[in-house]
Amino acid sequence: MTDSNNVETEIERLREAINHHNYLYHTLDTPEISDVEFDRLFQALKQLEADHPELITPESPTQRVGFAPLDAFTQVQHEMPMLSLDNAFGEEDMRDFDRRVRSRLGDDKEIVYVCEPKIDGVAVSLLYEGGRLVRGATRGDGTTGEDITANVRTIEAIPLTLRGKGYPERLEVRGEIYFPRSGFSRMNEEAEAAGQKVFANPRNAAAGTLRQLDSRETAKRPLTMFCYSIGLVEGGEMPDTQKAILDQLATWGLRTNPLTEMRTGVEDCIDFYHQLLEQRPSLDYEIDGVVFKVNAIADQETLGFLTRTPRWAIAHKFPAEEGVTILRDVEFQVGRTGAITPVARLEPVKVGGVTISNATLHNMDEVGRLGLVIGDTVVIQRAGDVIPKVVGVVEDQRPASFRRISLPEACPACGSEILQAEGEVIARCTGGLQCSAQRKESIRHFASRLALDIEGLGDKLVNQLVDHGLIESPADLFHLTEEQLVGLERMAPKSANNLLKALAKSRQTTLPRFIYALGIQEVGESTARNLARHFGDMAPLRSATLDELQAVPDVGPVVAEKIATFFHQENNNRVIDDLIASGVTWEVISNDAASDALAGQTWVLTGTLTSLNRNEAKTRLQALGAKVAGSVSSKTSFVVAGDAAGSKLTRAQELGVPVLSEEALLELLESHDG
Ligand code: D41
């Protein structure tokens, strides 16, 4: 045997040993060697690899330290869509769910369910090819997520290569990445001591860590994962029950939740729920309920799914966690459209392991309904990721001296008058874009992900830019210079440059994004898309009459009024003109293309569509001029076959009618989207 052969063998031996102990530690939670011994193996491997860099492979356990930062995440299509979960809001909902399952299966027998703790983390999909981890992606909208491979590879609980054998050639594994509670408290304590940003809860910390462009940062955090299902399976077979699939994943080195149990019949499932609720405070991870899944895959297939949610699974959420504390003060926040929201400043209190010091009071009606005064002892509730809210007052604990809460007459940000229109619950600042708070919010909205998606323009930066008088409107963003930016706090030349690059990139946008970015009241993402498709460009939209606006799908008199008012304001028109002059562009959606691309064609939709529902698909096809029919004939131009397509698909094949997948339909619709 040659020397280099020896080295190779030794490297291989060390890698196997390290992977084995990693598996024992992370997946099975039963380590056999001490941390010091583990470290010794690891250092030995690192040394050999340093001496023989040609022998380093991407799958080596030393290759988890992260790589140089990315500029941005790329989008990836999941091989199979990631579905979402239906919710049960109580035991009766659970029993209804079970009744539906049994009646659809035509079964008198009790159903076997797998009961899994519902991890409150970030849902991801891992793709293994030939047993190697080739991709990690966020769930995104279920169809398209972000490629976070570099970050996922730093997580020790996620095998870079599957153990053992018998795995399919290609396999998508789904699960939840989370930040353990212990690691979370430690990190926040350290961050606080260093005067850095603290995360509100472990879920946000996990999401923030996975969205790090620099995977070396991710590598420093103790993220881990529980796997709970699979997507694509190609070139191999998987077991025929959910429980056996989980067990199989574990033998390949993937981490599954040890509290998962099989239960027969709905009453035993409800027992499991109560049992887990008891255990909840003692776990090192946050769970927000239980997921119940029909165990037999054959039954799952019979049950199928409804748009995006399987009929064979349901999540039963735990009640929101409550805490009691003292209301110290109420401040008034100003939103993008001037809406004034009272916010409770609280004596900090731990609720479900998270410290709460602010809670929303929604509006003054709510304050009145609660009968709240400053100094009161209040009950607060937090549920998962939503902002905590004040839900009650402990009336007999009101102190002798207290302060009443009243709506200020002037806006706390700009001093303009605050008005509450007759019959409306929401009070608004009348300052419009004169108001710095409204300006900040509208710029934030303009830069947000579904709008112009300006990477790196965070809240703190927007505050600074507005407070320093560098920008007044979104249009001013495009006049920023490097000199102006480097004068700001925490702005190195490199970050300034990155921001300018991101701004330059965001100039090329799409019409639906641009309309959404304007932040017109009542115009969300989907209305913006409808407006874009209907009008094709900004000019006709800006001059549209109320009647013309109401011809757009989903636009009624109220929304039409808001849109027309927006375009009547000189200030708004100046901003739009300035944006266009600054080089913000989009492709015009030609009216012919919009309404005639599929003219004369007849389409039939069949089976279950997962990423858009049947009605949406139908409306969008019709918007392109197609007729959408209910049955297949020789005149049918195309059939779109979703999952579990039946007789219509067969008929199309008999008649030789072209059949498209849902994916192909989406591609086609998007290519006409402008
Ligand atoms: O622990 C979880 N958060 C969890 C999420 C779980 N244990 N099981 C899940 N199962 C599914 C289906 C049944 C659709 C495969 C899920 C999720 N979905 C899910 N997570 C985020 C969206 C959907």
XYZ file of C-alpha atoms and ligand atoms in Angstrom:
697
model
C 0.000 0.000 0.000
C 1.365 3.451 -0.901
C 1.595 6.346 1.492
C -1.170 8.335 -0.143
C -3.395 5.295 0.040
C -2.803 5.192 3.768
C -3.742 8.822 4.114
C -6.896 8.265 2.133
C -7.857 5.318 4.298
C -7.186 7.269 7.464
C -9.214 10.241 6.224
C -12.069 7.920 5.333
C -11.879 6.251 8.764
C -11.966 9.596 10.546
C -14.880 10.858 8.474
C -16.864 7.719 9.194
C -16.107 7.952 12.895
C -17.073 11.628 13.045
C -20.286 11.044 11.091
C -21.123 8.125 13.331
C -20.631 10.141 16.533
C -22.473 13.092 15.048
C -25.379 10.774 14.369
C -25.294 9.351 17.896
C -25.155 12.859 19.346
C -27.554 14.834 17.165
C -29.981 12.288 15.770
C -30.184 9.667 18.494
C -29.283 11.932 21.413
C -27.124 9.129 22.881
C -23.454 10.186 22.585
C -20.838 7.513 23.262
C -17.740 9.686 23.480
C -16.944 12.964 25.236
C -16.754 16.324 23.514
C -12.984 16.290 24.003
C -12.637 12.937 22.263
C -14.878 14.106 19.461
C -12.825 17.230 19.042
C -9.668 15.152 18.829
C -11.059 13.160 15.894
C -12.172 16.362 14.236
C -8.796 18.079 14.616
C -6.998 14.998 13.302
C -9.148 15.049 10.184
C -8.636 18.780 9.728
C -4.894 18.364 9.959
C -4.797 15.565 7.382
C -6.992 17.555 5.031
C -4.811 20.626 5.473
C -1.801 18.536 4.474
C -3.678 16.938 1.579
C -6.162 19.525 0.330
C -6.712 17.499 -2.851
C -8.521 14.925 -0.707
C -11.130 17.346 0.660
C -14.665 16.582 -0.555
C -17.777 18.714 -0.067
C -19.266 15.938 2.086
C -16.409 15.956 4.587
C -17.645 16.863 8.090
C -15.010 19.611 8.157
C -16.852 21.408 5.382
C -19.607 22.776 7.597
C -17.906 26.005 8.553
C -19.636 28.122 5.940
C -18.494 29.955 2.857
C -17.930 33.504 1.741
C -21.136 35.556 1.685
C -23.632 35.381 -1.143
C -25.019 38.524 -2.801
C -28.555 37.234 -2.579
C -30.504 34.012 -2.325
C -31.690 32.450 -5.537
C -35.186 31.140 -5.948
C -35.757 27.433 -6.303
C -38.763 25.408 -7.334
C -39.542 22.550 -4.991
C -39.685 19.258 -6.868
C -43.066 18.682 -5.228
C -45.085 21.491 -3.642
C -44.927 21.830 0.140
C -48.491 21.696 1.356
C -49.913 23.555 4.309
C -51.907 22.344 7.263
C -55.531 22.812 8.107
C -56.234 23.852 11.703
C -58.552 22.418 14.333
C -59.642 24.952 16.943
C -60.757 22.606 19.635
C -61.719 19.056 20.424
C -64.952 19.246 18.433
C -62.972 20.259 15.332
C -60.758 17.231 15.919
C -63.772 14.936 16.140
C -65.207 16.504 12.957
C -61.904 15.908 11.210
C -61.929 12.261 12.267
C -65.561 11.852 11.134
C -64.698 13.278 7.703
C -61.704 10.968 7.391
C -63.755 7.917 8.342
C -66.654 8.738 6.082
C -64.372 9.345 3.108
C -62.542 6.100 3.729
C -65.902 4.381 4.160
C -64.439 2.767 7.209
C -66.116 1.788 10.452
C -62.783 0.990 12.028
C -60.896 3.424 14.194
C -58.180 5.235 12.277
C -54.518 4.953 13.216
C -52.976 8.420 13.418
C -49.405 9.552 13.872
C -49.280 12.367 16.443
C -46.324 14.746 16.039
C -45.398 17.764 18.122
C -45.844 20.825 15.901
C -42.434 22.486 15.936
C -42.508 26.277 15.827
C -39.547 26.756 13.535
C -38.917 27.336 9.849
C -40.189 24.778 7.332
C -37.567 23.667 4.841
C -37.013 21.061 2.171
C -33.765 19.133 1.718
C -32.928 17.447 -1.562
C -30.703 14.359 -1.520
C -29.318 12.934 -4.760
C -27.436 9.672 -4.612
C -27.509 10.087 -0.845
C -25.768 13.484 -0.963
C -27.310 16.702 0.255
C -27.463 18.850 -2.875
C -29.942 21.534 -1.886
C -31.724 23.104 1.045
C -34.603 25.498 0.458
C -37.085 27.474 2.515
C -40.747 26.630 2.085
C -41.525 30.045 0.559
C -45.020 29.982 -0.883
C -44.944 26.180 -1.039
C -43.968 26.079 -4.711
C -40.967 28.366 -4.800
C -38.565 28.920 -1.945
C -35.116 30.362 -1.428
C -31.935 28.393 -1.896
C -30.306 28.237 1.538
C -27.992 25.295 0.797
C -24.859 26.988 2.140
C -26.602 27.712 5.452
C -28.241 24.306 5.756
C -24.893 22.590 5.238
C -23.562 24.196 8.432
C -26.207 22.477 10.576
C -24.637 19.447 12.199
C -27.912 17.587 12.688
C -28.418 17.539 8.916
C -26.376 14.763 7.305
C -24.317 15.809 4.289
C -24.551 12.184 3.164
C -27.252 9.723 4.151
C -26.161 6.791 6.280
C -26.611 3.161 5.324
C -28.265 2.233 2.058
C -31.564 1.702 0.308
C -32.387 5.379 -0.065
C -34.011 6.558 -3.312
C -31.772 8.092 -5.962
C -33.551 11.426 -5.440
C -35.382 12.259 -2.239
C -36.888 15.434 -0.831
C -37.049 15.508 2.970
C -39.247 18.056 4.733
C -38.958 19.314 8.237
C -38.612 22.208 10.586
C -35.335 23.923 11.425
C -35.406 25.515 14.851
C -33.317 27.354 17.393
C -33.166 25.432 20.703
C -34.457 27.495 23.636
C -31.237 27.096 25.632
C -29.068 28.299 22.765
C -31.510 31.122 22.120
C -31.312 32.539 25.652
C -27.529 32.279 25.589
C -27.266 34.072 22.270
C -29.615 36.859 23.332
C -27.768 37.384 26.600
C -24.497 37.684 24.727
C -26.001 39.975 22.105
C -27.537 42.185 24.750
C -24.237 42.445 26.628
C -22.520 43.440 23.398
C -25.223 45.988 22.594
C -26.315 44.028 19.512
C -29.718 43.180 18.136
C -31.703 40.647 20.179
C -34.308 38.391 18.591
C -37.900 38.439 19.792
C -38.258 34.649 19.944
C -36.536 31.436 18.854
C -38.601 31.229 15.664
C -37.444 34.657 14.488
C -33.901 33.768 15.470
C -34.065 30.603 13.341
C -35.548 32.484 10.377
C -33.009 35.290 10.709
C -30.121 32.854 10.943
C -31.275 30.946 7.868
C -31.541 34.215 5.940
C -27.919 35.103 6.668
C -26.084 35.716 3.419
C -22.864 34.809 5.200
C -23.045 31.114 6.082
C -20.059 31.510 8.425
C -22.466 33.384 10.696
C -25.034 30.602 10.437
C -22.335 28.087 11.360
C -21.865 29.855 14.713
C -25.484 29.314 15.774
C -26.825 26.081 17.233
C -29.625 25.449 14.717
C -31.028 21.960 14.439
C -33.876 20.177 12.679
C -36.704 17.671 13.016
C -37.833 15.918 9.828
C -41.520 15.117 9.373
C -42.282 14.213 5.801
C -41.047 13.626 2.275
C -41.698 15.174 -1.118
C -40.211 13.815 -4.297
C -39.197 10.148 -4.275
C -37.411 9.004 -7.436
C -35.459 5.842 -8.110
C -36.466 3.989 -4.992
C -39.316 3.117 -2.681
C -40.453 4.469 0.637
C -42.435 2.554 3.301
C -46.216 2.582 3.214
C -47.004 4.320 6.507
C -46.093 7.713 7.940
C -44.574 6.121 11.043
C -42.414 3.733 9.018
C -41.270 6.644 6.819
C -40.175 8.586 9.907
C -38.326 5.531 11.222
C -36.706 4.996 7.851
C -35.547 8.649 7.728
C -33.998 8.190 11.172
C -32.000 5.151 10.033
C -30.536 7.298 7.261
C -29.333 9.746 9.894
C -32.100 12.340 9.675
C -33.387 13.664 12.999
C -37.021 12.922 13.841
C -38.971 13.951 16.896
C -38.771 11.374 19.714
C -42.164 12.377 21.174
C -44.036 11.255 18.063
C -46.551 8.505 18.813
C -49.112 6.376 17.008
C -52.634 6.553 18.427
C -55.767 4.702 17.412
C -58.999 6.681 17.257
C -59.607 10.363 17.811
C -60.116 10.182 21.586
C -56.604 8.816 22.078
C -55.311 11.589 19.846
C -56.992 14.149 22.090
C -55.313 12.468 25.074
C -51.965 12.825 23.331
C -52.659 16.531 22.871
C -53.217 17.027 26.612
C -50.212 14.907 27.484
C -47.979 16.998 25.223
C -49.427 20.251 26.537
C -48.197 19.193 29.993
C -44.734 18.431 28.662
C -44.519 21.643 26.684
C -42.779 23.857 29.281
C -40.010 21.290 29.840
C -38.962 20.989 26.180
C -35.893 22.695 24.781
C -37.839 23.783 21.696
C -41.051 25.690 21.092
C -44.088 23.764 19.921
C -47.388 25.386 19.097
C -49.607 22.325 18.860
C -49.870 18.785 17.559
C -50.058 17.571 13.963
C -52.204 14.477 13.425
C -51.646 12.440 10.271
C -53.464 9.384 8.928
C -50.784 6.699 9.178
C -51.480 4.540 6.101
C -50.169 6.150 2.903
C -52.809 4.264 0.881
C -55.487 6.001 2.979
C -53.719 9.339 2.521
C -53.905 8.806 -1.223
C -57.606 7.967 -1.080
C -58.255 11.117 0.956
C -56.179 13.362 -1.326
C -56.082 17.070 -0.747
C -58.000 20.269 -1.132
C -56.048 22.977 -3.012
C -53.039 23.202 -0.718
C -53.993 21.249 2.375
C -54.090 17.465 2.674
C -57.390 15.986 3.897
C -55.412 13.412 5.880
C -53.678 15.770 8.302
C -54.689 18.455 10.745
C -52.917 20.728 13.214
C -54.471 21.204 16.631
C -52.942 24.361 18.044
C -52.272 24.904 21.709
C -54.049 27.849 23.269
C -52.129 31.096 23.177
C -49.876 31.521 26.161
C -50.948 34.126 28.681
C -49.162 36.259 31.219
C -50.080 38.968 33.715
C -48.197 42.235 34.078
C -48.574 45.976 34.621
C -49.420 48.542 31.982
C -46.773 51.253 32.395
C -47.691 53.521 29.516
C -49.472 53.729 26.189
C -47.754 55.152 23.132
C -49.273 55.892 19.770
C -47.683 54.540 16.608
C -48.352 55.931 13.160
C -48.729 53.497 10.265
C -48.167 53.891 6.543
C -51.612 55.285 5.906
C -51.571 57.419 9.035
C -53.550 54.931 11.124
C -52.851 55.542 14.805
C -52.334 52.390 16.875
C -52.133 52.494 20.663
C -49.265 50.308 21.874
C -49.000 49.115 25.468
C -45.626 49.528 27.167
C -45.506 46.816 29.801
C -43.502 45.817 32.799
C -41.431 43.067 31.098
C -42.867 39.603 31.734
C -41.943 36.131 30.528
C -44.675 34.374 28.593
C -43.853 30.891 27.345
C -40.152 31.543 27.708
C -40.173 34.853 25.835
C -39.918 38.277 27.452
C -42.747 40.594 26.460
C -42.551 44.347 27.017
C -44.888 45.662 24.293
C -48.322 44.621 23.154
C -50.799 46.004 20.675
C -54.068 47.575 21.754
C -55.333 47.783 18.134
C -57.428 50.988 18.413
C -59.180 53.256 20.890
C -62.435 51.278 20.696
C -60.516 48.303 22.002
C -59.050 50.391 24.835
C -62.591 51.476 25.716
C -63.938 47.951 25.498
C -61.244 46.710 27.882
C -61.868 49.701 30.176
C -58.124 50.122 30.481
C -56.158 52.773 32.399
C -52.395 53.210 32.813
C -51.293 51.420 35.974
C -53.726 48.538 35.453
C -52.720 44.933 35.821
C -53.375 43.369 32.420
C -53.591 39.912 30.906
C -51.522 39.522 27.743
C -51.532 36.744 25.213
C -48.939 35.656 22.716
C -49.541 33.138 19.977
C -46.569 32.066 17.892
C -45.266 34.787 15.709
C -48.028 37.359 16.035
C -47.647 40.553 18.033
C -48.704 40.003 21.658
C -52.002 41.577 22.610
C -53.704 42.795 25.748
C -56.786 40.643 26.251
C -58.062 41.664 29.675
C -57.762 43.679 32.853
C -57.569 42.392 36.424
C -60.092 44.892 37.703
C -59.640 44.538 41.449
C -55.950 45.363 41.165
C -56.366 48.908 39.888
C -54.060 51.230 41.855
C -55.393 54.287 43.687
C -53.662 56.603 41.294
C -53.830 55.938 37.582
C -53.875 57.791 34.283
C -56.626 57.673 31.704
C -55.716 56.819 28.133
C -56.782 59.318 25.524
C -56.163 59.713 21.857
C -53.680 62.543 21.324
C -54.974 65.513 19.337
C -51.746 65.872 17.429
C -49.649 63.261 15.691
C -46.704 62.227 17.885
C -44.438 62.182 14.825
C -45.371 65.352 12.928
C -47.797 67.325 15.072
C -50.562 67.309 12.447
C -54.134 66.953 13.559
C -55.482 63.457 14.252
C -58.965 62.774 12.956
C -61.343 59.905 13.415
C -63.922 59.810 10.630
C -67.558 59.304 11.600
C -68.332 55.608 11.991
C -64.685 54.520 11.648
C -62.765 52.855 14.456
C -59.413 53.976 13.123
C -58.025 57.424 13.889
C -55.561 58.835 11.393
C -52.829 61.449 11.267
C -53.760 64.017 8.621
C -50.144 64.897 7.848
C -49.895 62.591 4.813
C -46.380 62.480 3.427
C -45.497 65.514 5.552
C -45.491 63.097 8.469
C -42.115 61.440 9.016
C -43.694 58.313 10.496
C -45.901 57.827 7.442
C -42.953 58.542 5.176
C -40.868 55.901 6.929
C -43.620 53.328 6.709
C -44.343 54.024 3.064
C -40.651 53.754 2.202
C -40.433 50.482 4.135
C -43.422 49.184 2.232
C -41.944 50.343 -1.079
C -38.739 48.400 -0.374
C -40.426 45.290 1.039
C -40.139 41.842 -0.441
C -43.317 41.738 -2.475
C -42.832 45.340 -3.638
C -39.518 46.531 -5.128
C -37.630 44.042 -2.930
C -34.666 46.261 -2.090
C -32.184 44.029 -0.305
C -30.454 45.579 2.693
C -32.826 48.496 3.246
C -33.872 47.619 6.784
C -35.965 49.512 9.330
C -33.045 51.170 11.103
C -31.584 52.431 7.849
C -34.925 53.860 6.720
C -35.214 55.693 10.053
C -31.758 57.157 9.641
C -32.330 58.185 6.037
C -35.568 59.980 6.892
C -34.290 61.476 10.151
C -31.201 62.858 8.414
C -33.422 64.389 5.767
C -31.757 62.369 3.001
C -35.036 61.033 1.659
C -38.631 62.161 1.792
C -40.274 59.788 -0.623
C -39.445 56.427 -2.188
C -38.256 58.268 -5.296
C -35.460 59.916 -3.325
C -33.946 56.490 -2.705
C -32.723 56.506 -6.273
C -30.865 59.806 -5.813
C -28.802 58.597 -2.851
C -25.050 58.776 -3.277
C -22.250 56.808 -1.715
C -20.982 59.906 0.166
C -24.387 60.419 1.763
C -24.602 56.780 2.824
C -21.145 56.368 4.338
C -21.933 59.296 6.621
C -24.541 57.120 8.380
C -24.131 54.922 11.429
C -23.001 51.343 10.761
C -22.471 52.072 7.066
C -19.152 50.897 5.764
C -18.291 51.721 2.147
C -18.981 48.093 1.285
C -22.516 48.124 2.690
C -23.156 51.491 1.044
C -22.070 50.016 -2.235
C -24.212 46.925 -1.759
C -27.230 49.096 -1.097
C -26.597 51.176 -4.215
C -26.290 47.976 -6.208
C -29.533 46.632 -4.745
C -31.257 49.918 -5.597
C -29.952 49.796 -9.149
C -31.187 46.229 -9.498
C -34.625 47.024 -8.124
C -35.218 49.660 -10.826
C -36.078 46.920 -13.275
C -39.337 45.716 -11.779
C -42.758 44.519 -12.889
C -45.952 46.512 -13.142
C -47.808 44.508 -10.450
C -44.917 45.031 -8.017
C -44.742 48.732 -8.818
C -48.464 49.260 -8.251
C -48.316 47.308 -5.004
C -45.234 49.285 -3.894
C -47.131 52.578 -4.134
C -48.987 51.557 -0.998
C -52.448 52.616 -2.096
C -54.959 51.879 0.672
C -56.830 48.596 0.081
C -54.547 47.612 -2.803
C -52.762 44.411 -1.806
C -50.665 42.179 -3.951
C -53.509 40.467 -5.742
C -55.467 43.654 -6.501
C -52.230 45.169 -7.809
C -51.861 42.240 -10.181
C -55.427 42.581 -11.400
C -54.953 46.303 -11.989
C -51.724 45.672 -13.878
C -53.303 43.084 -16.100
C -56.356 45.191 -16.784
C -54.623 48.477 -17.540
C -51.333 47.158 -18.902
C -49.366 50.275 -17.901
C -49.352 53.144 -15.406
C -50.746 55.879 -17.647
C -54.213 54.374 -18.188
C -54.400 53.375 -14.518
C -53.543 56.891 -13.357
C -56.294 58.428 -15.441
C -58.933 55.733 -14.887
C -62.436 56.800 -13.852
C -64.331 55.136 -11.022
C -66.333 53.118 -13.541
C -63.242 51.965 -15.350
C -61.659 50.931 -12.057
C -64.702 48.945 -11.064
C -64.408 46.891 -14.227
C -61.314 45.260 -12.711
C -61.882 41.921 -10.938
C -62.223 42.339 -7.155
C -62.393 46.140 -7.319
C -65.624 47.431 -5.787
C -66.752 51.014 -5.139
C -64.722 51.417 -1.932
C -61.452 50.253 -3.442
C -62.076 52.209 -6.668
C -62.580 55.348 -4.602
C -59.300 54.823 -2.724
C -57.397 54.299 -5.965
C -58.886 57.347 -7.681
C -58.210 59.514 -4.636
C -54.617 58.339 -4.547
C -54.041 59.336 -8.150
C -55.716 62.703 -7.642
C -53.146 63.781 -5.106
C -50.469 65.930 -6.636
C -47.855 64.686 -4.223
C -48.383 61.073 -5.283
C -48.157 61.992 -8.937
C -44.917 63.852 -8.339
C -43.430 60.786 -6.652
C -44.529 58.498 -9.486
C -43.115 60.858 -12.128
C -39.884 61.112 -10.209
C -39.619 57.319 -9.916
C -40.093 56.946 -13.643
C -37.571 59.720 -14.323
C -35.113 57.914 -12.024
C -35.187 54.921 -14.283
C -37.717 52.657 -12.582
C -39.127 50.555 -15.409
C -41.331 47.559 -16.049
C -42.506 45.748 -19.082
C -45.768 47.056 -20.412
C -48.397 44.332 -20.495
C -49.704 44.752 -24.003
C -53.436 44.652 -24.123
C -53.389 42.198 -26.976
C -51.116 39.913 -25.053
C -53.161 40.376 -21.934
C -56.511 39.570 -23.386
C -55.864 37.673 -26.606
C -52.904 35.405 -26.109
C -55.149 32.371 -25.710
C -58.122 33.659 -27.702
C -60.070 30.926 -29.427
C -58.686 28.200 -27.218
C -60.721 25.971 -24.925
C -59.084 24.695 -21.762
C -60.189 22.062 -19.267
C -58.863 21.860 -15.710
C -58.924 18.528 -13.920
C -57.501 16.957 -10.785
C -56.256 18.907 -7.801
C -54.136 21.960 -8.400
C -51.829 22.639 -5.498
C -50.246 26.031 -5.943
C -53.198 28.016 -7.175
C -56.806 27.087 -6.768
C -59.092 26.102 -9.581
C -60.936 29.429 -9.642
C -57.761 31.427 -9.771
C -56.444 29.302 -12.620
C -59.730 29.746 -14.437
C -59.801 33.546 -14.009
C -56.247 33.888 -15.146
C -56.791 31.741 -18.236
C -59.921 33.707 -19.078
C -57.990 36.948 -18.673
C -55.786 35.712 -21.505
C -58.827 35.116 -23.695
C -59.264 31.367 -23.216
C -62.577 29.633 -22.651
C -62.547 27.256 -19.701
C -64.869 24.294 -20.141
C -66.030 21.504 -17.856
C -65.629 18.536 -20.147
C -63.130 17.254 -22.668
C -64.048 16.950 -26.344
C -62.185 16.890 -29.623
C -62.485 20.712 -29.611
C -60.537 21.024 -26.376
C -57.210 22.778 -26.945
C -55.452 21.809 -23.708
C -56.118 19.855 -20.540
C -54.351 20.783 -17.311
C -54.018 17.683 -15.156
C -53.467 18.252 -11.446
C -52.954 15.546 -8.885
C -55.274 12.557 -8.905
C -56.725 13.533 -12.285
C -59.233 10.930 -13.390
C -61.582 10.320 -16.309
C -61.032 13.687 -18.009
C -57.349 12.957 -18.264
C -58.054 9.523 -19.729
C -60.488 11.059 -22.225
C -57.869 13.686 -23.243
C -55.340 10.946 -23.833
C -57.817 8.961 -25.920
C -58.583 12.017 -28.051
C -54.945 13.062 -28.331
C -55.604 16.420 -26.636
C -52.331 17.896 -25.290
C -52.038 17.576 -21.512
C -50.143 20.120 -19.387
C -48.895 19.764 -15.831
C -49.755 22.377 -13.245
C -46.160 23.527 -13.412
C -46.388 24.102 -17.147
C -49.612 26.062 -16.629
C -47.917 28.277 -14.051
C -45.041 28.902 -16.399
C -47.413 29.857 -19.151
C -49.412 32.201 -16.914
C -46.283 33.829 -15.589
C -44.875 34.366 -19.055
C -47.953 36.543 -19.730
C -47.744 38.319 -16.417
C -45.543 41.220 -17.386
O -43.716 20.189 13.195
C -44.228 20.828 12.295
N -44.185 22.158 12.280
C -44.913 20.112 11.167
C -45.278 20.831 10.044
C -45.176 18.722 11.204
N -44.831 17.958 12.259
N -45.797 18.115 10.173
C -46.165 18.819 9.054
N -46.765 18.172 8.050
C -47.145 18.811 6.962
C -47.831 18.055 5.864
C -48.862 17.126 6.417
C -48.496 18.995 4.891
C -46.794 17.241 5.137
C -45.907 20.225 8.954
C -46.313 20.845 7.756
N -46.926 20.130 6.786
C -46.101 22.270 7.463
N -45.198 23.068 7.980
C -45.316 24.286 7.431
C -46.322 24.260 6.560
C -46.811 23.001 6.553
